[in-house]
mmCIF file of C-alpha atoms in Angstrom:
data_model
loop_
_atom_site.group_PDB
_atom_site.id
_atom_site.type_symbol
_atom_site.label_atom_id
_atom_site.label_comp_id
_atom_site.label_asym_id
_atom_site.label_seq_id
_atom_site.Cartn_x
_atom_site.Cartn_y
_atom_site.Cartn_z
ATOM 1 C CA MET A 1 -19.293 43.028 14.092
ATOM 2 C CA LYS A 2 -18.890 42.567 17.834
ATOM 3 C CA THR A 3 -17.000 39.383 18.622
ATOM 4 C CA ASN A 4 -19.144 38.689 21.701
ATOM 5 C CA LEU A 5 -21.911 37.617 19.316
ATOM 6 C CA GLY A 6 -23.147 34.158 20.312
ATOM 7 C CA ILE A 7 -23.156 31.717 17.379
ATOM 8 C CA GLY A 8 -24.646 28.237 17.529
ATOM 9 C CA ILE A 9 -23.795 25.616 14.917
ATOM 10 C CA VAL A 10 -25.955 22.532 14.433
ATOM 11 C CA GLY A 11 -23.841 19.668 13.094
ATOM 12 C CA GLY A 12 -20.289 18.626 13.919
ATOM 13 C CA GLY A 13 -19.178 17.294 10.545
ATOM 14 C CA ILE A 14 -16.430 18.733 8.346
ATOM 15 C CA GLY A 15 -18.490 21.812 7.465
ATOM 16 C CA GLY A 16 -19.698 22.557 10.983
ATOM 17 C CA LEU A 17 -16.250 22.168 12.533
ATOM 18 C CA THR A 18 -14.538 24.230 9.834
ATOM 19 C CA ALA A 19 -17.072 27.021 10.295
ATOM 20 C CA ALA A 20 -16.523 26.881 14.051
ATOM 21 C CA LEU A 21 -12.750 27.083 13.658
ATOM 22 C CA ALA A 22 -12.973 29.969 11.181
ATOM 23 C CA LEU A 23 -15.217 31.919 13.581
ATOM 24 C CA LEU A 24 -13.113 31.120 16.643
ATOM 25 C CA ARG A 25 -9.997 32.329 14.835
ATOM 26 C CA ARG A 26 -11.783 35.665 14.441
ATOM 27 C CA GLY A 27 -12.690 35.903 18.121
ATOM 28 C CA PHE A 28 -16.362 34.901 17.986
ATOM 29 C CA ASP A 29 -18.100 32.863 20.690
ATOM 30 C CA VAL A 30 -19.106 29.589 19.026
ATOM 31 C CA THR A 31 -20.831 26.414 20.228
ATOM 32 C CA VAL A 32 -21.235 23.331 18.031
ATOM 33 C CA TYR A 33 -23.961 20.739 18.707
ATOM 34 C CA GLU A 34 -23.431 17.217 17.378
ATOM 35 C CA GLN A 35 -25.908 14.370 17.800
ATOM 36 C CA ALA A 36 -23.259 11.634 17.966
ATOM 37 C CA SER A 37 -22.032 10.664 21.431
ATOM 38 C CA VAL A 38 -18.545 10.066 20.023
ATOM 39 C CA LEU A 39 -17.113 12.440 17.446
ATOM 40 C CA GLN A 40 -16.210 9.996 14.704
ATOM 41 C CA GLU A 41 -16.678 10.411 10.976
ATOM 42 C CA VAL A 42 -17.300 7.414 8.765
ATOM 43 C CA GLY A 43 -14.220 5.775 7.342
ATOM 44 C CA ALA A 44 -13.742 7.083 3.836
ATOM 45 C CA GLY A 45 -11.425 9.270 1.845
ATOM 46 C CA LEU A 46 -11.727 12.840 0.664
ATOM 47 C CA GLN A 47 -10.069 14.678 -2.180
ATOM 48 C CA ILE A 48 -9.187 18.225 -1.176
ATOM 49 C CA SER A 49 -8.217 20.316 -4.177
ATOM 50 C CA PRO A 50 -5.995 23.424 -3.840
ATOM 51 C CA ASN A 51 -8.951 25.741 -3.285
ATOM 52 C CA GLY A 52 -9.847 23.715 -0.187
ATOM 53 C CA VAL A 53 -6.288 23.359 1.100
ATOM 54 C CA ARG A 54 -5.995 27.155 0.837
ATOM 55 C CA VAL A 55 -8.858 27.452 3.340
ATOM 56 C CA LEU A 56 -7.329 24.985 5.788
ATOM 57 C CA ALA A 57 -3.976 26.757 5.520
ATOM 58 C CA ALA A 58 -5.655 30.074 6.335
ATOM 59 C CA LEU A 59 -7.104 28.414 9.450
ATOM 60 C CA GLY A 60 -3.641 27.469 10.648
ATOM 61 C CA VAL A 61 -3.710 23.689 10.190
ATOM 62 C CA GLU A 62 -1.723 23.220 6.972
ATOM 63 C CA LYS A 63 1.353 21.690 8.620
ATOM 64 C CA GLU A 64 -0.694 19.177 10.611
ATOM 65 C CA LEU A 65 -2.807 18.426 7.531
ATOM 66 C CA LEU A 66 0.220 17.608 5.393
ATOM 67 C CA ASP A 67 1.420 15.224 8.108
ATOM 68 C CA ILE A 68 -1.727 13.075 7.863
ATOM 69 C CA CYS A 69 -2.648 13.238 4.170
ATOM 70 C CA PHE A 70 -1.272 11.982 0.869
ATOM 71 C CA GLU A 71 -0.163 14.192 -2.018
ATOM 72 C CA PRO A 72 -0.854 12.365 -5.301
ATOM 73 C CA GLN A 73 1.444 13.063 -8.224
ATOM 74 C CA GLY A 74 -1.407 13.219 -10.699
ATOM 75 C CA LYS A 75 -4.719 11.854 -11.933
ATOM 76 C CA GLU A 76 -5.327 9.171 -14.526
ATOM 77 C CA ILE A 77 -8.277 7.882 -16.548
ATOM 78 C CA LYS A 78 -8.501 4.128 -17.174
ATOM 79 C CA LEU A 79 -10.857 2.239 -19.459
ATOM 80 C CA TRP A 80 -13.114 -0.151 -17.579
ATOM 81 C CA ASN A 81 -12.294 -3.416 -19.373
ATOM 82 C CA THR A 82 -8.847 -3.000 -20.946
ATOM 83 C CA GLY A 83 -7.089 -0.795 -18.424
ATOM 84 C CA GLN A 84 -5.979 1.565 -21.195
ATOM 85 C CA THR A 85 -4.689 4.673 -19.428
ATOM 86 C CA TRP A 86 -4.804 8.391 -20.177
ATOM 87 C CA LYS A 87 -3.198 11.071 -18.008
ATOM 88 C CA LEU A 88 -5.808 13.557 -16.801
ATOM 89 C CA PHE A 89 -3.477 16.122 -15.224
ATOM 90 C CA ASP A 90 -0.354 16.390 -13.115
ATOM 91 C CA LEU A 91 -0.558 17.302 -9.447
ATOM 92 C CA GLY A 92 2.204 17.245 -6.834
ATOM 93 C CA VAL A 93 4.726 20.034 -7.365
ATOM 94 C CA GLU A 94 2.806 21.322 -10.376
ATOM 95 C CA SER A 95 -0.302 21.964 -8.255
ATOM 96 C CA VAL A 96 1.713 24.069 -5.808
ATOM 97 C CA GLU A 97 3.375 25.996 -8.634
ATOM 98 C CA ARG A 98 0.102 26.586 -10.458
ATOM 99 C CA TYR A 99 -2.314 27.238 -7.591
ATOM 100 C CA GLY A 100 -0.132 27.925 -4.570
ATOM 101 C CA PHE A 101 -1.308 24.859 -2.651
ATOM 102 C CA PRO A 102 -1.187 21.081 -3.115
ATOM 103 C CA TYR A 103 -3.986 18.745 -4.134
ATOM 104 C CA ILE A 104 -4.301 16.214 -1.309
ATOM 105 C CA THR A 105 -6.212 13.085 -0.412
ATOM 106 C CA VAL A 106 -7.064 12.447 3.227
ATOM 107 C CA HIS A 107 -8.985 10.034 5.421
ATOM 108 C CA ARG A 108 -12.184 11.809 6.410
ATOM 109 C CA ASN A 109 -11.783 10.899 10.069
ATOM 110 C CA ASP A 110 -8.190 12.184 10.133
ATOM 111 C CA LEU A 111 -9.316 15.615 8.926
ATOM 112 C CA HIS A 112 -12.302 15.530 11.258
ATOM 113 C CA GLN A 113 -10.108 14.826 14.281
ATOM 114 C CA LEU A 114 -7.618 17.517 13.272
ATOM 115 C CA LEU A 115 -10.377 20.128 13.137
ATOM 116 C CA TYR A 116 -11.858 18.944 16.432
ATOM 117 C CA GLN A 117 -8.562 18.951 18.308
ATOM 118 C CA THR A 118 -7.724 22.420 17.005
ATOM 119 C CA ILE A 119 -11.101 23.752 18.108
ATOM 120 C CA VAL A 120 -10.877 22.355 21.643
ATOM 121 C CA SER A 121 -7.358 23.749 21.991
ATOM 122 C CA LEU A 122 -8.875 27.198 21.410
ATOM 123 C CA SER A 123 -12.163 26.669 23.270
ATOM 124 C CA PRO A 124 -12.372 23.457 25.339
ATOM 125 C CA ASP A 125 -16.162 23.540 25.700
ATOM 126 C CA ALA A 126 -17.018 24.603 22.154
ATOM 127 C CA VAL A 127 -18.264 21.186 20.970
ATOM 128 C CA LYS A 128 -21.268 19.582 22.667
ATOM 129 C CA LEU A 129 -21.755 15.900 21.844
ATOM 130 C CA ASP A 130 -24.875 13.763 22.274
ATOM 131 C CA HIS A 131 -27.164 16.676 21.345
ATOM 132 C CA ARG A 132 -29.794 15.631 18.813
ATOM 133 C CA PHE A 133 -31.338 18.786 17.390
ATOM 134 C CA THR A 134 -35.162 18.706 17.331
ATOM 135 C CA GLY A 135 -36.484 22.237 16.911
ATOM 136 C CA VAL A 136 -35.824 25.937 16.509
ATOM 137 C CA GLU A 137 -37.654 29.086 17.656
ATOM 138 C CA ARG A 138 -37.048 32.768 16.941
ATOM 139 C CA ASN A 139 -37.961 35.493 19.427
ATOM 140 C CA ASP A 140 -36.800 39.079 19.905
ATOM 141 C CA GLY A 141 -33.748 38.799 17.676
ATOM 142 C CA LYS A 142 -32.617 35.552 19.298
ATOM 143 C CA VAL A 143 -32.654 31.943 18.073
ATOM 144 C CA THR A 144 -33.337 29.070 20.468
ATOM 145 C CA LEU A 145 -32.334 25.497 19.670
ATOM 146 C CA ALA A 146 -34.132 22.502 21.190
ATOM 147 C CA PHE A 147 -32.536 19.087 21.724
ATOM 148 C CA ASP A 148 -33.813 15.649 22.598
ATOM 149 C CA GLY A 149 -33.436 15.214 26.366
ATOM 150 C CA LYS A 150 -31.074 18.180 26.737
ATOM 151 C CA PRO A 151 -31.576 21.814 27.794
ATOM 152 C CA SER A 152 -32.312 24.302 25.038
ATOM 153 C CA ALA A 153 -29.741 26.925 24.049
ATOM 154 C CA THR A 154 -30.216 30.492 22.793
ATOM 155 C CA PHE A 155 -27.950 32.383 20.391
ATOM 156 C CA ASP A 156 -27.715 35.583 18.399
ATOM 157 C CA VAL A 157 -27.300 33.596 15.183
ATOM 158 C CA VAL A 158 -27.485 29.924 14.197
ATOM 159 C CA ILE A 159 -25.864 27.982 11.360
ATOM 160 C CA GLY A 160 -27.392 24.722 10.149
ATOM 161 C CA ALA A 161 -24.520 22.474 9.068
ATOM 162 C CA ASP A 162 -26.350 19.209 9.668
ATOM 163 C CA GLY A 163 -25.700 17.570 6.320
ATOM 164 C CA VAL A 164 -27.649 16.149 3.438
ATOM 165 C CA HIS A 165 -30.550 15.055 5.678
ATOM 166 C CA SER A 166 -30.634 18.447 7.405
ATOM 167 C CA ARG A 167 -33.318 18.760 10.059
ATOM 168 C CA MET A 168 -32.738 22.524 10.086
ATOM 169 C CA ARG A 169 -33.434 22.757 6.354
ATOM 170 C CA GLU A 170 -36.566 20.662 6.723
ATOM 171 C CA LEU A 171 -37.949 22.800 9.562
ATOM 172 C CA LEU A 172 -37.242 26.158 7.931
ATOM 173 C CA PHE A 173 -37.490 25.538 4.199
ATOM 174 C CA GLY A 174 -39.182 22.156 3.821
ATOM 175 C CA ALA A 175 -37.545 18.903 2.842
ATOM 176 C CA GLY A 176 -37.319 19.930 -0.812
ATOM 177 C CA PRO A 177 -37.336 17.680 -3.865
ATOM 178 C CA ALA A 178 -35.197 14.548 -3.804
ATOM 179 C CA LYS A 179 -34.927 12.004 -6.613
ATOM 180 C CA PHE A 180 -33.198 8.645 -6.783
ATOM 181 C CA THR A 181 -30.639 8.843 -9.582
ATOM 182 C CA GLY A 182 -30.738 5.153 -10.473
ATOM 183 C CA ILE A 183 -27.137 4.954 -9.272
ATOM 184 C CA VAL A 184 -25.799 2.964 -6.323
ATOM 185 C CA ALA A 185 -22.421 3.780 -4.789
ATOM 186 C CA TRP A 186 -19.951 1.483 -3.044
ATOM 187 C CA ARG A 187 -17.031 2.358 -0.807
ATOM 188 C CA GLY A 188 -14.265 0.699 1.137
ATOM 189 C CA VAL A 189 -10.877 1.489 2.674
ATOM 190 C CA ILE A 190 -8.076 -0.965 1.915
ATOM 191 C CA PRO A 191 -4.866 -1.390 3.946
ATOM 192 C CA ALA A 192 -2.068 -0.924 1.417
ATOM 193 C CA GLU A 193 -0.362 -4.160 2.480
ATOM 194 C CA ARG A 194 -3.343 -6.138 1.167
ATOM 195 C CA LEU A 195 -2.608 -5.074 -2.410
ATOM 196 C CA PRO A 196 0.188 -6.051 -4.836
ATOM 197 C CA GLU A 197 2.902 -3.449 -5.260
ATOM 198 C CA ARG A 198 1.881 -2.724 -8.873
ATOM 199 C CA LEU A 199 -1.479 -1.355 -7.638
ATOM 200 C CA LEU A 200 0.076 1.143 -5.228
ATOM 201 C CA LYS A 201 0.809 3.934 -7.686
ATOM 202 C CA PRO A 202 0.985 7.442 -6.142
ATOM 203 C CA VAL A 203 -1.875 8.796 -8.272
ATOM 204 C CA GLY A 204 -5.625 9.154 -8.236
ATOM 205 C CA VAL A 205 -7.322 6.863 -10.761
ATOM 206 C CA ASN A 206 -10.752 7.107 -12.365
ATOM 207 C CA TRP A 207 -11.934 3.997 -14.228
ATOM 208 C CA ILE A 208 -14.742 4.907 -16.638
ATOM 209 C CA GLY A 209 -17.160 2.543 -18.312
ATOM 210 C CA PRO A 210 -20.706 2.145 -19.639
ATOM 211 C CA GLY A 211 -23.067 2.511 -16.700
ATOM 212 C CA GLY A 212 -20.479 2.961 -13.958
ATOM 213 C CA HIS A 213 -17.121 4.230 -12.789
ATOM 214 C CA VAL A 214 -14.506 3.518 -10.122
ATOM 215 C CA ILE A 215 -12.199 5.899 -8.227
ATOM 216 C CA HIS A 216 -9.276 5.028 -5.979
ATOM 217 C CA TYR A 217 -6.399 6.922 -4.404
ATOM 218 C CA PRO A 218 -3.988 6.629 -1.456
ATOM 219 C CA ILE A 219 -4.789 8.298 1.876
ATOM 220 C CA ARG A 220 -3.102 8.555 5.301
ATOM 221 C CA ARG A 221 0.439 8.931 3.967
ATOM 222 C CA GLY A 222 -0.187 6.030 1.573
ATOM 223 C CA GLU A 223 -0.970 3.526 4.322
ATOM 224 C CA LEU A 224 -4.541 3.093 3.043
ATOM 225 C CA ILE A 225 -6.262 3.107 -0.341
ATOM 226 C CA ASN A 226 -9.674 4.726 -0.594
ATOM 227 C CA PHE A 227 -11.847 2.842 -3.101
ATOM 228 C CA THR A 228 -15.250 4.091 -4.202
ATOM 229 C CA SER A 229 -17.388 3.293 -7.202
ATOM 230 C CA VAL A 230 -20.866 3.712 -8.627
ATOM 231 C CA ILE A 231 -23.039 1.569 -10.842
ATOM 232 C CA GLU A 232 -26.410 2.137 -12.480
ATOM 233 C CA ARG A 233 -28.991 -0.151 -10.801
ATOM 234 C CA GLN A 234 -32.550 0.333 -9.587
ATOM 235 C CA ASP A 235 -32.916 -2.128 -6.705
ATOM 236 C CA TRP A 236 -31.297 -0.247 -3.818
ATOM 237 C CA THR A 237 -32.644 3.137 -2.706
ATOM 238 C CA VAL A 238 -31.369 3.485 0.880
ATOM 239 C CA GLU A 239 -29.349 6.688 1.249
ATOM 240 C CA SER A 240 -27.043 5.721 4.120
ATOM 241 C CA TRP A 241 -23.256 5.503 4.272
ATOM 242 C CA SER A 242 -23.296 2.822 6.958
ATOM 243 C CA ILE A 243 -25.158 -0.089 5.316
ATOM 244 C CA PRO A 244 -22.717 -2.981 4.868
ATOM 245 C CA GLY A 245 -22.637 -5.001 1.678
ATOM 246 C CA THR A 246 -20.669 -8.078 0.674
ATOM 247 C CA ASN A 247 -17.620 -8.436 -1.530
ATOM 248 C CA ASP A 248 -19.500 -10.998 -3.640
ATOM 249 C CA GLU A 249 -22.316 -8.544 -4.342
ATOM 250 C CA TYR A 250 -19.749 -5.862 -5.088
ATOM 251 C CA HIS A 251 -17.984 -8.096 -7.628
ATOM 252 C CA ALA A 252 -21.334 -8.948 -9.233
ATOM 253 C CA ASP A 253 -22.028 -5.280 -9.930
ATOM 254 C CA TYR A 254 -18.939 -5.046 -12.173
ATOM 255 C CA PRO A 255 -19.047 -7.976 -14.627
ATOM 256 C CA GLY A 256 -16.396 -7.737 -17.320
ATOM 257 C CA TRP A 257 -14.438 -4.991 -15.572
ATOM 258 C CA HIS A 258 -10.652 -5.271 -15.521
ATOM 259 C CA GLU A 259 -9.088 -7.785 -13.151
ATOM 260 C CA ASP A 260 -7.345 -4.963 -11.273
ATOM 261 C CA VAL A 261 -10.736 -3.540 -10.280
ATOM 262 C CA HIS A 262 -11.733 -6.922 -8.864
ATOM 263 C CA THR A 263 -8.397 -7.247 -7.057
ATOM 264 C CA TYR A 264 -9.190 -4.016 -5.212
ATOM 265 C CA ILE A 265 -12.727 -5.176 -4.422
ATOM 266 C CA SER A 266 -11.449 -8.485 -3.023
ATOM 267 C CA ALA A 267 -9.060 -6.615 -0.714
ATOM 268 C CA ILE A 268 -11.744 -4.424 0.936
ATOM 269 C CA PRO A 269 -12.251 -5.639 4.523
ATOM 270 C CA GLN A 270 -15.865 -4.414 4.615
ATOM 271 C CA PRO A 271 -17.609 -2.699 1.700
ATOM 272 C CA PHE A 272 -20.580 -0.372 2.187
ATOM 273 C CA LYS A 273 -23.244 0.705 -0.293
ATOM 274 C CA TRP A 274 -25.708 3.550 -0.577
ATOM 275 C CA ALA A 275 -28.133 5.034 -3.072
ATOM 276 C CA LEU A 276 -27.334 8.370 -4.691
ATOM 277 C CA ILE A 277 -30.159 10.864 -4.287
ATOM 278 C CA ALA A 278 -30.099 14.079 -6.332
ATOM 279 C CA ARG A 279 -31.339 17.355 -4.854
ATOM 280 C CA PRO A 280 -31.320 20.705 -6.621
ATOM 281 C CA PRO A 281 -29.129 23.341 -4.935
ATOM 282 C CA MET A 282 -31.138 25.834 -2.927
ATOM 283 C CA GLN A 283 -31.323 29.414 -4.158
ATOM 284 C CA ASP A 284 -32.173 30.843 -0.737
ATOM 285 C CA TRP A 285 -30.755 29.372 2.457
ATOM 286 C CA VAL A 286 -30.942 32.325 4.849
ATOM 287 C CA THR A 287 -33.960 33.232 6.950
ATOM 288 C CA GLY A 288 -33.636 35.928 9.577
ATOM 289 C CA ARG A 289 -30.661 35.065 11.783
ATOM 290 C CA ILE A 290 -30.337 31.482 10.569
ATOM 291 C CA ALA A 291 -28.323 30.225 7.603
ATOM 292 C CA LEU A 292 -27.450 26.832 6.176
ATOM 293 C CA LEU A 293 -23.997 25.628 5.160
ATOM 294 C CA GLY A 294 -22.467 22.787 3.143
ATOM 295 C CA ASP A 295 -24.541 19.732 2.252
ATOM 296 C CA ALA A 296 -27.506 21.167 4.154
ATOM 297 C CA CYS A 297 -28.069 23.653 1.318
ATOM 298 C CA HIS A 298 -26.120 22.454 -1.732
ATOM 299 C CA PRO A 299 -25.687 18.664 -1.549
ATOM 300 C CA SER A 300 -23.778 17.322 -4.519
ATOM 301 C CA LEU A 301 -23.358 14.011 -6.260
ATOM 302 C CA PRO A 302 -19.765 12.794 -5.717
ATOM 303 C CA PHE A 303 -18.619 13.245 -9.317
ATOM 304 C CA LEU A 304 -16.537 16.431 -9.089
ATOM 305 C CA ALA A 305 -14.812 15.765 -5.737
ATOM 306 C CA GLN A 306 -15.947 19.147 -4.411
ATOM 307 C CA GLY A 307 -18.658 18.406 -1.823
ATOM 308 C CA ALA A 308 -16.432 18.770 1.240
ATOM 309 C CA VAL A 309 -14.402 21.528 -0.413
ATOM 310 C CA MET A 310 -17.525 23.633 -0.986
ATOM 311 C CA ALA A 311 -18.253 23.350 2.755
ATOM 312 C CA LEU A 312 -14.701 24.510 3.524
ATOM 313 C CA GLU A 313 -15.169 27.527 1.272
ATOM 314 C CA ASP A 314 -18.603 28.257 2.764
ATOM 315 C CA SER A 315 -17.077 28.277 6.226
ATOM 316 C CA ILE A 316 -14.397 30.856 5.668
ATOM 317 C CA ILE A 317 -16.682 33.088 3.589
ATOM 318 C CA LEU A 318 -19.214 32.976 6.431
ATOM 319 C CA ALA A 319 -16.580 33.896 9.026
ATOM 320 C CA ARG A 320 -15.228 36.704 6.850
ATOM 321 C CA ALA A 321 -18.740 38.097 6.418
ATOM 322 C CA PHE A 322 -19.221 38.257 10.193
ATOM 323 C CA GLU A 323 -15.876 39.988 10.507
ATOM 324 C CA GLU A 324 -16.439 42.498 7.705
ATOM 325 C CA PHE A 325 -20.089 43.589 8.183
ATOM 326 C CA ASP A 326 -21.886 45.310 11.039
ATOM 327 C CA THR A 327 -25.118 43.344 11.321
ATOM 328 C CA VAL A 328 -26.015 39.664 11.332
ATOM 329 C CA GLU A 329 -28.544 40.172 8.563
ATOM 330 C CA ASP A 330 -26.040 41.919 6.296
ATOM 331 C CA ALA A 331 -23.334 39.334 6.971
ATOM 332 C CA LEU A 332 -25.629 36.410 6.184
ATOM 333 C CA ALA A 333 -26.923 38.094 3.036
ATOM 334 C CA ARG A 334 -23.380 38.692 1.763
ATOM 335 C CA TYR A 335 -22.386 35.112 2.614
ATOM 336 C CA GLN A 336 -25.309 33.725 0.633
ATOM 337 C CA ALA A 337 -24.774 36.053 -2.328
ATOM 338 C CA ALA A 338 -21.118 35.085 -2.539
ATOM 339 C CA ARG A 339 -21.723 31.340 -2.378
ATOM 340 C CA ILE A 340 -24.851 30.543 -4.385
ATOM 341 C CA PRO A 341 -23.411 31.088 -7.907
ATOM 342 C CA ARG A 342 -20.329 28.999 -7.183
ATOM 343 C CA THR A 343 -21.974 26.141 -5.319
ATOM 344 C CA THR A 344 -24.716 25.895 -7.940
ATOM 345 C CA LYS A 345 -22.089 25.644 -10.678
ATOM 346 C CA ALA A 346 -20.265 22.930 -8.701
ATOM 347 C CA VAL A 347 -23.440 20.877 -8.225
ATOM 348 C CA ASN A 348 -24.305 21.179 -11.911
ATOM 349 C CA GLY A 349 -20.754 20.223 -12.860
ATOM 350 C CA ALA A 350 -20.973 17.071 -10.767
ATOM 351 C CA ASN A 351 -24.297 16.172 -12.405
ATOM 352 C CA ALA A 352 -22.775 16.605 -15.868
ATOM 353 C CA ASN A 353 -20.029 14.124 -15.048
ATOM 354 C CA VAL A 354 -22.547 11.296 -14.661
ATOM 355 C CA GLU A 355 -23.085 11.078 -18.404
ATOM 356 C CA ARG A 356 -19.413 11.804 -19.106
ATOM 357 C CA PHE A 357 -18.137 8.967 -16.894
ATOM 358 C CA HIS A 358 -20.834 6.413 -17.838
ATOM 359 C CA ASN A 359 -21.273 7.041 -21.549
ATOM 360 C CA PRO A 360 -22.315 4.020 -23.687
ATOM 361 C CA LYS A 361 -19.530 4.885 -26.163
ATOM 362 C CA LEU A 362 -17.088 3.537 -23.570
ATOM 363 C CA ALA A 363 -18.309 -0.028 -24.172
ATOM 364 C CA ASP A 364 -16.210 -0.404 -27.319
ATOM 365 C CA PRO A 365 -12.415 0.208 -27.123
ATOM 366 C CA ALA A 366 -12.313 1.991 -30.490
ATOM 367 C CA GLY A 367 -15.234 4.233 -29.612
ATOM 368 C CA ALA A 368 -13.764 4.782 -26.153
ATOM 369 C CA GLN A 369 -10.501 6.113 -27.582
ATOM 370 C CA GLU A 370 -12.327 8.709 -29.651
ATOM 371 C CA TYR A 371 -14.661 9.592 -26.794
ATOM 372 C CA VAL A 372 -11.905 10.040 -24.189
ATOM 373 C CA ASP A 373 -9.759 12.055 -26.587
ATOM 374 C CA ALA A 374 -12.693 14.436 -27.064
ATOM 375 C CA GLN A 375 -13.971 14.629 -23.487
ATOM 376 C CA TRP A 376 -10.571 14.860 -21.800
ATOM 377 C CA GLU A 377 -8.865 17.042 -24.362
ATOM 378 C CA PRO A 378 -6.621 19.505 -22.414
ATOM 379 C CA SER A 379 -8.770 22.586 -23.022
ATOM 380 C CA GLN A 380 -11.858 20.657 -21.850
ATOM 381 C CA VAL A 381 -10.072 19.646 -18.651
ATOM 382 C CA VAL A 382 -9.075 23.259 -18.018
ATOM 383 C CA ASP A 383 -12.681 24.379 -18.485
ATOM 384 C CA ARG A 384 -13.924 21.807 -15.954
ATOM 385 C CA TYR A 385 -11.347 22.312 -13.219
ATOM 386 C CA GLU A 386 -9.423 25.575 -13.504
ATOM 387 C CA TRP A 387 -12.308 27.727 -12.213
ATOM 388 C CA LEU A 388 -12.543 25.440 -9.189
ATOM 389 C CA PHE A 389 -8.885 25.286 -8.253
ATOM 390 C CA ARG A 390 -8.040 28.983 -8.691
ATOM 391 C CA TYR A 391 -10.847 30.292 -6.489
ATOM 392 C CA ASP A 392 -9.604 31.979 -3.308
ATOM 393 C CA ALA A 393 -12.275 31.982 -0.596
ATOM 394 C CA THR A 394 -9.923 33.882 1.709
ATOM 395 C CA SER A 395 -9.942 37.008 -0.468
ATOM 396 C CA VAL A 396 -12.875 37.096 -2.916
ATOM 397 C CA PRO A 397 -14.828 40.339 -2.452
ATOM 398 C CA LEU A 398 -17.949 40.271 -0.299
ATOM 399 C CA ASP A 399 -19.171 43.710 -1.326
ATOM 400 C CA GLY A 400 -22.418 42.580 -2.867
ATOM 401 C CA GLN A 401 -21.062 42.546 -6.394
ATOM 402 C CA THR A 402 -21.239 39.378 -8.469
ATOM 403 C CA VAL A 403 -18.462 37.135 -7.251
ATOM 404 C CA ALA A 404 -16.457 35.322 -9.913
ATOM 405 C CA VAL A 405 -16.996 31.601 -9.717
#
């Protein structure tokens, strides 16, 4: 396809910026519109498994990424009240040997800034801030975007990467079904110096218990600890990452949990809470010369650590499709066909982990031992993760055949 094609991207988050970088690397003319006046992601951590790191390496930012991230040595499961520990799998050197790339943890804003700085080094005017998208029109093979208080802009093709509350999705496909899961999530970022040395292990940890679970891991070279957790409760239904809570309320949500969990909670400078809303993955996210990407079309519950990674994969598949096919319509069709089976499987896998992580059998230590031995038996772990980590978005065929997930 001709590289002078004009491509507009609505949304300057991880997905929108990765798509922009992938397209710029292939010589396309790209403009990203972000509603925020300052490009700043919320403060939280991300787990980027090898399939996602492979994408970032292909985009030329692997060295810079490894300078700002943390490479955990492995993952562990801990029982909510006793702290009994099971090894989930090794990472570190083993991840590189097995998959070709490391499994990393990174501060979301660090990755966001890396993508942004790389984009502006290639195209200084590619990212337009303070542009709140309000409408879209299609005329004569062109797509025109409207913004609040800003001039409209017309493109040959538009990508909606505007997140879980996508305005583009709502305008083109309807808001779609959304259901409160009965689960409330908490998050916080802890300076490592606020924790005792014994809690600074170089691993990712998943505490599992009846009705809730807790995840923590180092980020930013180990200088910070990302701490997130969920609990089943019905009294908070606001789906926003920026609503502050209190440490006292946070403690109250985890009665009887191990003292180490409460030590982490006490060390969080400012915790935030939000309701988890489930949405089924879309089975059609292309219309004419417009396509959706990332959370705009396949939002996922955070129980498989693949939400951001799916957006990374989307981005490079999209850019490859524009490079490999002659028309916009064909490229978008191949992009969608390649991504829907895999993203749907990822969303369903995350949903399945809710029951796995919160099972009532975990209430009793004896029952927990039997349950964990069954659910995290090595072959079960391979079934849940190997298909994710081995996927190579840089080379899977886009020929219209069924793409292996």
